[in-house]
mmCIF file of N, CA, C and O in Angstrom:
data_model
loop_
_atom_site.group_PDB
_atom_site.id
_atom_site.type_symbol
_atom_site.label_atom_id
_atom_site.label_comp_id
_atom_site.label_asym_id
_atom_site.label_seq_id
_atom_site.Cartn_x
_atom_site.Cartn_y
_atom_site.Cartn_z
ATOM 1 N N MET I 256 24.617 2.255 -91.173
ATOM 2 C CA MET I 256 25.508 1.735 -90.172
ATOM 3 C C MET I 256 24.884 0.468 -89.580
ATOM 4 O O MET I 256 23.715 0.450 -89.230
ATOM 5 N N SER I 257 25.652 -0.552 -89.473
ATOM 6 C CA SER I 257 25.174 -1.823 -88.939
ATOM 7 C C SER I 257 25.601 -1.955 -87.482
ATOM 8 O O SER I 257 26.676 -1.502 -87.095
ATOM 9 N N THR I 258 24.759 -2.568 -86.690
ATOM 10 C CA THR I 258 25.044 -2.768 -85.282
ATOM 11 C C THR I 258 24.411 -4.070 -84.810
ATOM 12 O O THR I 258 23.395 -4.502 -85.363
ATOM 13 N N ALA I 259 24.993 -4.671 -83.804
ATOM 14 C CA ALA I 259 24.417 -5.892 -83.227
ATOM 15 C C ALA I 259 23.053 -5.623 -82.607
ATOM 16 O O ALA I 259 22.265 -6.546 -82.396
ATOM 17 N N LEU I 260 22.750 -4.360 -82.351
ATOM 18 C CA LEU I 260 21.450 -3.996 -81.773
ATOM 19 C C LEU I 260 20.341 -3.917 -82.816
ATOM 20 O O LEU I 260 19.175 -3.781 -82.478
ATOM 21 N N GLU I 261 20.710 -4.015 -84.088
ATOM 22 C CA GLU I 261 19.748 -3.824 -85.176
ATOM 23 C C GLU I 261 18.500 -4.696 -85.070
ATOM 24 O O GLU I 261 17.378 -4.188 -85.233
ATOM 25 N N PRO I 262 18.615 -6.010 -84.780
ATOM 26 C CA PRO I 262 17.388 -6.811 -84.675
ATOM 27 C C PRO I 262 16.436 -6.301 -83.593
ATOM 28 O O PRO I 262 15.222 -6.374 -83.737
ATOM 29 N N PHE I 263 16.992 -5.751 -82.529
ATOM 30 C CA PHE I 263 16.163 -5.220 -81.441
ATOM 31 C C PHE I 263 15.594 -3.855 -81.815
ATOM 32 O O PHE I 263 14.408 -3.596 -81.625
ATOM 33 N N LEU I 264 16.439 -2.988 -82.352
ATOM 34 C CA LEU I 264 16.007 -1.633 -82.671
ATOM 35 C C LEU I 264 15.002 -1.595 -83.814
ATOM 36 O O LEU I 264 14.133 -0.724 -83.844
ATOM 37 N N ASP I 265 15.118 -2.526 -84.757
ATOM 38 C CA ASP I 265 14.209 -2.557 -85.897
ATOM 39 C C ASP I 265 12.930 -3.350 -85.630
ATOM 40 O O ASP I 265 12.054 -3.415 -86.489
ATOM 41 N N HIS I 266 12.830 -3.938 -84.472
ATOM 42 C CA HIS I 266 11.679 -4.791 -84.136
ATOM 43 C C HIS I 266 10.492 -3.930 -83.727
ATOM 44 O O HIS I 266 10.649 -2.944 -83.012
ATOM 45 N N PRO I 267 9.278 -4.294 -84.164
ATOM 46 C CA PRO I 267 8.105 -3.548 -83.698
ATOM 47 C C PRO I 267 7.944 -3.697 -82.182
ATOM 48 O O PRO I 267 8.382 -4.691 -81.600
ATOM 49 N N ASP I 268 7.336 -2.700 -81.564
ATOM 50 C CA ASP I 268 7.167 -2.718 -80.114
ATOM 51 C C ASP I 268 6.257 -3.841 -79.628
ATOM 52 O O ASP I 268 6.382 -4.302 -78.507
ATOM 53 N N ASP I 269 5.331 -4.244 -80.454
ATOM 54 C CA ASP I 269 4.468 -5.363 -80.082
ATOM 55 C C ASP I 269 4.267 -6.252 -81.305
ATOM 56 O O ASP I 269 4.256 -5.783 -82.430
ATOM 57 N N GLY I 270 4.141 -7.529 -81.043
ATOM 58 C CA GLY I 270 3.991 -8.475 -82.142
ATOM 59 C C GLY I 270 5.299 -8.687 -82.868
ATOM 60 O O GLY I 270 6.375 -8.433 -82.347
ATOM 61 N N GLY I 271 5.211 -9.148 -84.082
ATOM 62 C CA GLY I 271 6.411 -9.421 -84.855
ATOM 63 C C GLY I 271 7.041 -10.740 -84.464
ATOM 64 O O GLY I 271 6.595 -11.418 -83.531
ATOM 65 N N ASP I 272 8.076 -11.106 -85.168
ATOM 66 C CA ASP I 272 8.775 -12.361 -84.885
ATOM 67 C C ASP I 272 9.555 -12.259 -83.582
ATOM 68 O O ASP I 272 10.004 -11.180 -83.185
ATOM 69 N N ASP I 273 9.730 -13.401 -82.937
ATOM 70 C CA ASP I 273 10.561 -13.470 -81.744
ATOM 71 C C ASP I 273 12.021 -13.278 -82.127
ATOM 72 O O ASP I 273 12.422 -13.540 -83.260
ATOM 73 N N LEU I 274 12.818 -12.813 -81.181
ATOM 74 C CA LEU I 274 14.266 -12.777 -81.367
ATOM 75 C C LEU I 274 14.834 -14.074 -80.818
ATOM 76 O O LEU I 274 14.514 -14.468 -79.685
ATOM 77 N N SER I 275 15.655 -14.744 -81.586
ATOM 78 C CA SER I 275 16.228 -16.022 -81.148
ATOM 79 C C SER I 275 17.182 -15.813 -79.987
ATOM 80 O O SER I 275 17.655 -14.696 -79.744
ATOM 81 N N SER I 276 17.484 -16.880 -79.290
ATOM 82 C CA SER I 276 18.440 -16.780 -78.179
ATOM 83 C C SER I 276 19.814 -16.353 -78.711
ATOM 84 O O SER I 276 20.543 -15.621 -78.038
ATOM 85 N N ALA I 277 20.168 -16.767 -79.931
ATOM 86 C CA ALA I 277 21.439 -16.348 -80.538
ATOM 87 C C ALA I 277 21.441 -14.840 -80.789
ATOM 88 O O ALA I 277 22.438 -14.159 -80.508
ATOM 89 N N GLU I 278 20.336 -14.312 -81.313
ATOM 90 C CA GLU I 278 20.237 -12.864 -81.509
ATOM 91 C C GLU I 278 20.308 -12.140 -80.175
ATOM 92 O O GLU I 278 20.969 -11.098 -80.068
ATOM 93 N N CYS I 279 19.650 -12.694 -79.163
ATOM 94 C CA CYS I 279 19.694 -12.094 -77.828
ATOM 95 C C CYS I 279 21.129 -12.023 -77.319
ATOM 96 O O CYS I 279 21.532 -11.037 -76.693
ATOM 97 N N GLY I 280 21.902 -13.060 -77.576
ATOM 98 C CA GLY I 280 23.296 -13.085 -77.142
ATOM 99 C C GLY I 280 24.119 -11.990 -77.793
ATOM 100 O O GLY I 280 24.928 -11.324 -77.140
ATOM 101 N N LEU I 281 23.922 -11.779 -79.088
ATOM 102 C CA LEU I 281 24.645 -10.724 -79.796
ATOM 103 C C LEU I 281 24.237 -9.337 -79.301
ATOM 104 O O LEU I 281 25.081 -8.455 -79.108
ATOM 105 N N ILE I 282 22.956 -9.165 -79.090
ATOM 106 C CA ILE I 282 22.447 -7.892 -78.577
ATOM 107 C C ILE I 282 22.996 -7.648 -77.177
ATOM 108 O O ILE I 282 23.420 -6.534 -76.842
ATOM 109 N N LEU I 283 23.017 -8.687 -76.351
ATOM 110 C CA LEU I 283 23.493 -8.573 -74.972
ATOM 111 C C LEU I 283 24.935 -8.086 -74.911
ATOM 112 O O LEU I 283 25.259 -7.183 -74.135
ATOM 113 N N VAL I 284 25.799 -8.653 -75.732
ATOM 114 C CA VAL I 284 27.215 -8.260 -75.730
ATOM 115 C C VAL I 284 27.353 -6.770 -76.028
ATOM 116 O O VAL I 284 28.071 -6.038 -75.337
ATOM 117 N N ARG I 285 26.658 -6.304 -77.059
ATOM 118 C CA ARG I 285 26.757 -4.889 -77.430
ATOM 119 C C ARG I 285 26.125 -3.988 -76.383
ATOM 120 O O ARG I 285 26.667 -2.930 -76.035
ATOM 121 N N LEU I 286 24.964 -4.377 -75.862
ATOM 122 C CA LEU I 286 24.285 -3.582 -74.844
ATOM 123 C C LEU I 286 25.152 -3.436 -73.599
ATOM 124 O O LEU I 286 25.241 -2.345 -73.019
ATOM 125 N N GLU I 287 25.791 -4.509 -73.174
ATOM 126 C CA GLU I 287 26.655 -4.438 -71.995
ATOM 127 C C GLU I 287 27.853 -3.527 -72.243
ATOM 128 O O GLU I 287 28.265 -2.795 -71.339
ATOM 129 N N ALA I 288 28.407 -3.529 -73.441
ATOM 130 C CA ALA I 288 29.534 -2.641 -73.765
ATOM 131 C C ALA I 288 29.103 -1.176 -73.687
ATOM 132 O O ALA I 288 29.816 -0.333 -73.137
ATOM 133 N N ILE I 289 27.935 -0.886 -74.238
ATOM 134 C CA ILE I 289 27.413 0.480 -74.183
ATOM 135 C C ILE I 289 27.151 0.886 -72.742
ATOM 136 O O ILE I 289 27.521 1.980 -72.300
ATOM 137 N N ASN I 290 26.523 -0.001 -71.989
ATOM 138 C CA ASN I 290 26.187 0.312 -70.608
ATOM 139 C C ASN I 290 27.451 0.521 -69.766
ATOM 140 O O ASN I 290 27.492 1.424 -68.926
ATOM 141 N N ASP I 291 28.474 -0.280 -69.993
ATOM 142 C CA ASP I 291 29.743 -0.104 -69.273
ATOM 143 C C ASP I 291 30.325 1.280 -69.549
ATOM 144 O O ASP I 291 30.851 1.930 -68.636
ATOM 145 N N ARG I 292 30.245 1.721 -70.789
ATOM 146 C CA ARG I 292 30.746 3.060 -71.137
ATOM 147 C C ARG I 292 29.943 4.135 -70.421
ATOM 148 O O ARG I 292 30.496 5.101 -69.891
ATOM 149 N N TRP I 293 28.618 3.973 -70.387
ATOM 150 C CA TRP I 293 27.777 4.940 -69.682
ATOM 151 C C TRP I 293 28.150 5.015 -68.204
ATOM 152 O O TRP I 293 28.194 6.097 -67.628
ATOM 153 N N VAL I 294 28.385 3.868 -67.588
ATOM 154 C CA VAL I 294 28.735 3.826 -66.166
ATOM 155 C C VAL I 294 30.045 4.584 -65.936
ATOM 156 O O VAL I 294 30.170 5.354 -64.983
ATOM 157 N N ARG I 295 31.032 4.373 -66.797
ATOM 158 C CA ARG I 295 32.325 5.070 -66.662
ATOM 159 C C ARG I 295 32.170 6.580 -66.820
ATOM 160 O O ARG I 295 32.876 7.353 -66.173
ATOM 161 N N GLU I 296 31.261 6.993 -67.683
ATOM 162 C CA GLU I 296 31.056 8.416 -67.935
ATOM 163 C C GLU I 296 30.326 9.105 -66.804
ATOM 164 O O GLU I 296 30.393 10.324 -66.684
ATOM 165 N N GLY I 297 29.618 8.345 -65.985
ATOM 166 C CA GLY I 297 28.807 8.976 -64.940
ATOM 167 C C GLY I 297 27.626 9.659 -65.591
ATOM 168 O O GLY I 297 27.055 9.150 -66.541
ATOM 169 N N GLY I 298 27.285 10.829 -65.108
ATOM 170 C CA GLY I 298 26.244 11.579 -65.792
ATOM 171 C C GLY I 298 25.085 11.967 -64.912
ATOM 172 O O GLY I 298 25.062 11.720 -63.708
ATOM 173 N N ASP I 299 24.125 12.567 -65.563
ATOM 174 C CA ASP I 299 22.961 13.107 -64.884
ATOM 175 C C ASP I 299 21.914 12.022 -64.604
ATOM 176 O O ASP I 299 22.128 10.850 -64.881
ATOM 177 N N GLN I 300 20.789 12.462 -64.082
ATOM 178 C CA GLN I 300 19.716 11.524 -63.726
ATOM 179 C C GLN I 300 19.185 10.762 -64.931
ATOM 180 O O GLN I 300 18.855 9.588 -64.823
ATOM 181 N N LEU I 301 19.100 11.416 -66.074
ATOM 182 C CA LEU I 301 18.591 10.746 -67.267
ATOM 183 C C LEU I 301 19.521 9.602 -67.677
ATOM 184 O O LEU I 301 19.053 8.495 -67.976
ATOM 185 N N LEU I 302 20.825 9.840 -67.669
ATOM 186 C CA LEU I 302 21.771 8.778 -67.998
ATOM 187 C C LEU I 302 21.691 7.650 -66.971
ATOM 188 O O LEU I 302 21.740 6.470 -67.332
ATOM 189 N N GLN I 303 21.529 7.995 -65.718
ATOM 190 C CA GLN I 303 21.404 6.973 -64.674
ATOM 191 C C GLN I 303 20.163 6.106 -64.910
ATOM 192 O O GLN I 303 20.193 4.890 -64.691
ATOM 193 N N GLN I 304 19.088 6.707 -65.386
ATOM 194 C CA GLN I 304 17.881 5.941 -65.713
ATOM 195 C C GLN I 304 18.132 5.029 -66.901
ATOM 196 O O GLN I 304 17.694 3.878 -66.916
ATOM 197 N N HIS I 305 18.865 5.516 -67.898
ATOM 198 C CA HIS I 305 19.214 4.686 -69.054
ATOM 199 C C HIS I 305 20.057 3.486 -68.609
ATOM 200 O O HIS I 305 19.864 2.370 -69.103
ATOM 201 N N ILE I 306 20.978 3.715 -67.699
ATOM 202 C CA ILE I 306 21.821 2.631 -67.172
ATOM 203 C C ILE I 306 20.955 1.586 -66.482
ATOM 204 O O ILE I 306 21.104 0.381 -66.717
ATOM 205 N N LYS I 307 20.037 2.045 -65.667
ATOM 206 C CA LYS I 307 19.130 1.125 -64.953
ATOM 207 C C LYS I 307 18.280 0.323 -65.947
ATOM 208 O O LYS I 307 18.147 -0.896 -65.821
ATOM 209 N N ASP I 308 17.725 1.005 -66.937
ATOM 210 C CA ASP I 308 16.889 0.333 -67.942
ATOM 211 C C ASP I 308 17.704 -0.674 -68.752
ATOM 212 O O ASP I 308 17.229 -1.782 -69.028
ATOM 213 N N ALA I 309 18.917 -0.300 -69.122
ATOM 214 C CA ALA I 309 19.779 -1.208 -69.892
ATOM 215 C C ALA I 309 20.124 -2.450 -69.082
ATOM 216 O O ALA I 309 20.188 -3.556 -69.623
ATOM 217 N N ARG I 310 20.342 -2.282 -67.793
ATOM 218 C CA ARG I 310 20.631 -3.437 -66.928
ATOM 219 C C ARG I 310 19.436 -4.380 -66.850
ATOM 220 O O ARG I 310 19.599 -5.600 -66.852
ATOM 221 N N GLN I 311 18.236 -3.816 -66.790
ATOM 222 C CA GLN I 311 17.039 -4.662 -66.761
ATOM 223 C C GLN I 311 16.892 -5.436 -68.065
ATOM 224 O O GLN I 311 16.613 -6.640 -68.052
ATOM 225 N N LEU I 312 17.084 -4.768 -69.184
ATOM 226 C CA LEU I 312 17.004 -5.439 -70.473
ATOM 227 C C LEU I 312 18.099 -6.495 -70.600
ATOM 228 O O LEU I 312 17.841 -7.607 -71.077
ATOM 229 N N ALA I 313 19.299 -6.183 -70.130
ATOM 230 C CA ALA I 313 20.401 -7.152 -70.175
ATOM 231 C C ALA I 313 20.049 -8.404 -69.376
ATOM 232 O O ALA I 313 20.359 -9.521 -69.802
ATOM 233 N N GLY I 314 19.389 -8.236 -68.253
ATOM 234 C CA GLY I 314 18.978 -9.383 -67.454
ATOM 235 C C GLY I 314 18.010 -10.286 -68.204
ATOM 236 O O GLY I 314 18.112 -11.511 -68.155
ATOM 237 N N ILE I 315 17.086 -9.678 -68.924
ATOM 238 C CA ILE I 315 16.121 -10.455 -69.708
ATOM 239 C C ILE I 315 16.831 -11.171 -70.858
ATOM 240 O O ILE I 315 16.594 -12.358 -71.106
ATOM 241 N N LEU I 316 17.710 -10.448 -71.557
ATOM 242 C CA LEU I 316 18.451 -11.060 -72.657
ATOM 243 C C LEU I 316 19.322 -12.216 -72.166
ATOM 244 O O LEU I 316 19.397 -13.268 -72.794
ATOM 245 N N ARG I 317 19.970 -12.019 -71.015
ATOM 246 C CA ARG I 317 20.822 -13.063 -70.443
ATOM 247 C C ARG I 317 19.994 -14.316 -70.118
ATOM 248 O O ARG I 317 20.434 -15.442 -70.368
ATOM 249 N N LEU I 318 18.809 -14.133 -69.592
ATOM 250 C CA LEU I 318 17.925 -15.255 -69.284
ATOM 251 C C LEU I 318 17.551 -16.011 -70.561
ATOM 252 O O LEU I 318 17.563 -17.244 -70.576
ATOM 253 N N CYS I 319 17.243 -15.286 -71.635
ATOM 254 C CA CYS I 319 16.922 -15.933 -72.908
ATOM 255 C C CYS I 319 18.093 -16.771 -73.408
ATOM 256 O O CYS I 319 17.905 -17.886 -73.901
ATOM 257 N N VAL I 320 19.298 -16.244 -73.265
ATOM 258 C CA VAL I 320 20.485 -16.967 -73.712
ATOM 259 C C VAL I 320 20.705 -18.202 -72.844
ATOM 260 O O VAL I 320 20.925 -19.307 -73.353
ATOM 261 N N GLU I 321 20.648 -18.029 -71.525
ATOM 262 C CA GLU I 321 20.906 -19.144 -70.605
ATOM 263 C C GLU I 321 19.885 -20.266 -70.753
ATOM 264 O O GLU I 321 20.224 -21.440 -70.671
ATOM 265 N N LYS I 322 18.625 -19.904 -70.974
ATOM 266 C CA LYS I 322 17.552 -20.909 -71.101
ATOM 267 C C LYS I 322 17.345 -21.358 -72.543
ATOM 268 O O LYS I 322 16.525 -22.226 -72.795
ATOM 269 N N ASP I 323 18.068 -20.719 -73.479
ATOM 270 C CA ASP I 323 17.951 -21.003 -74.906
ATOM 271 C C ASP I 323 16.492 -20.881 -75.362
ATOM 272 O O ASP I 323 15.936 -21.782 -75.994
ATOM 273 N N VAL I 324 15.901 -19.742 -75.023
ATOM 274 C CA VAL I 324 14.528 -19.455 -75.414
ATOM 275 C C VAL I 324 14.500 -18.121 -76.162
ATOM 276 O O VAL I 324 15.338 -17.245 -75.925
ATOM 277 N N PRO I 325 13.536 -17.946 -77.059
ATOM 278 C CA PRO I 325 13.441 -16.673 -77.787
ATOM 279 C C PRO I 325 12.854 -15.568 -76.924
ATOM 280 O O PRO I 325 12.189 -15.832 -75.903
ATOM 281 N N LEU I 326 13.094 -14.346 -77.339
ATOM 282 C CA LEU I 326 12.486 -13.188 -76.699
ATOM 283 C C LEU I 326 11.237 -12.831 -77.499
ATOM 284 O O LEU I 326 11.319 -12.518 -78.693
ATOM 285 N N ALA I 327 10.079 -12.926 -76.850
ATOM 286 C CA ALA I 327 8.809 -12.662 -77.512
ATOM 287 C C ALA I 327 8.347 -11.243 -77.188
ATOM 288 O O ALA I 327 8.546 -10.752 -76.082
ATOM 289 N N PHE I 328 7.747 -10.601 -78.159
ATOM 290 C CA PHE I 328 7.189 -9.279 -77.989
ATOM 291 C C PHE I 328 5.680 -9.412 -78.042
ATOM 292 O O PHE I 328 5.120 -9.703 -79.094
ATOM 293 N N LEU I 329 5.028 -9.221 -76.916
ATOM 294 C CA LEU I 329 3.579 -9.398 -76.835
ATOM 295 C C LEU I 329 2.844 -8.091 -76.895
ATOM 296 O O LEU I 329 3.286 -7.096 -76.572
#
């Protein structure tokens, strides 16, 4: 199954190639769609933590897109 999240999900946790601002933009669109669905569903504390974490990641991805800079994994 292919997903716009694939470049992020398949990336090593540290090191590896940077994700381009274009890749960040594609990931951001899909991540926001997933997060919106989670918000509508409500849920327990674990889901609420996932929502919070997704929002933080979305903020970083949005910054990469706006500044046209890659996302580096250090």
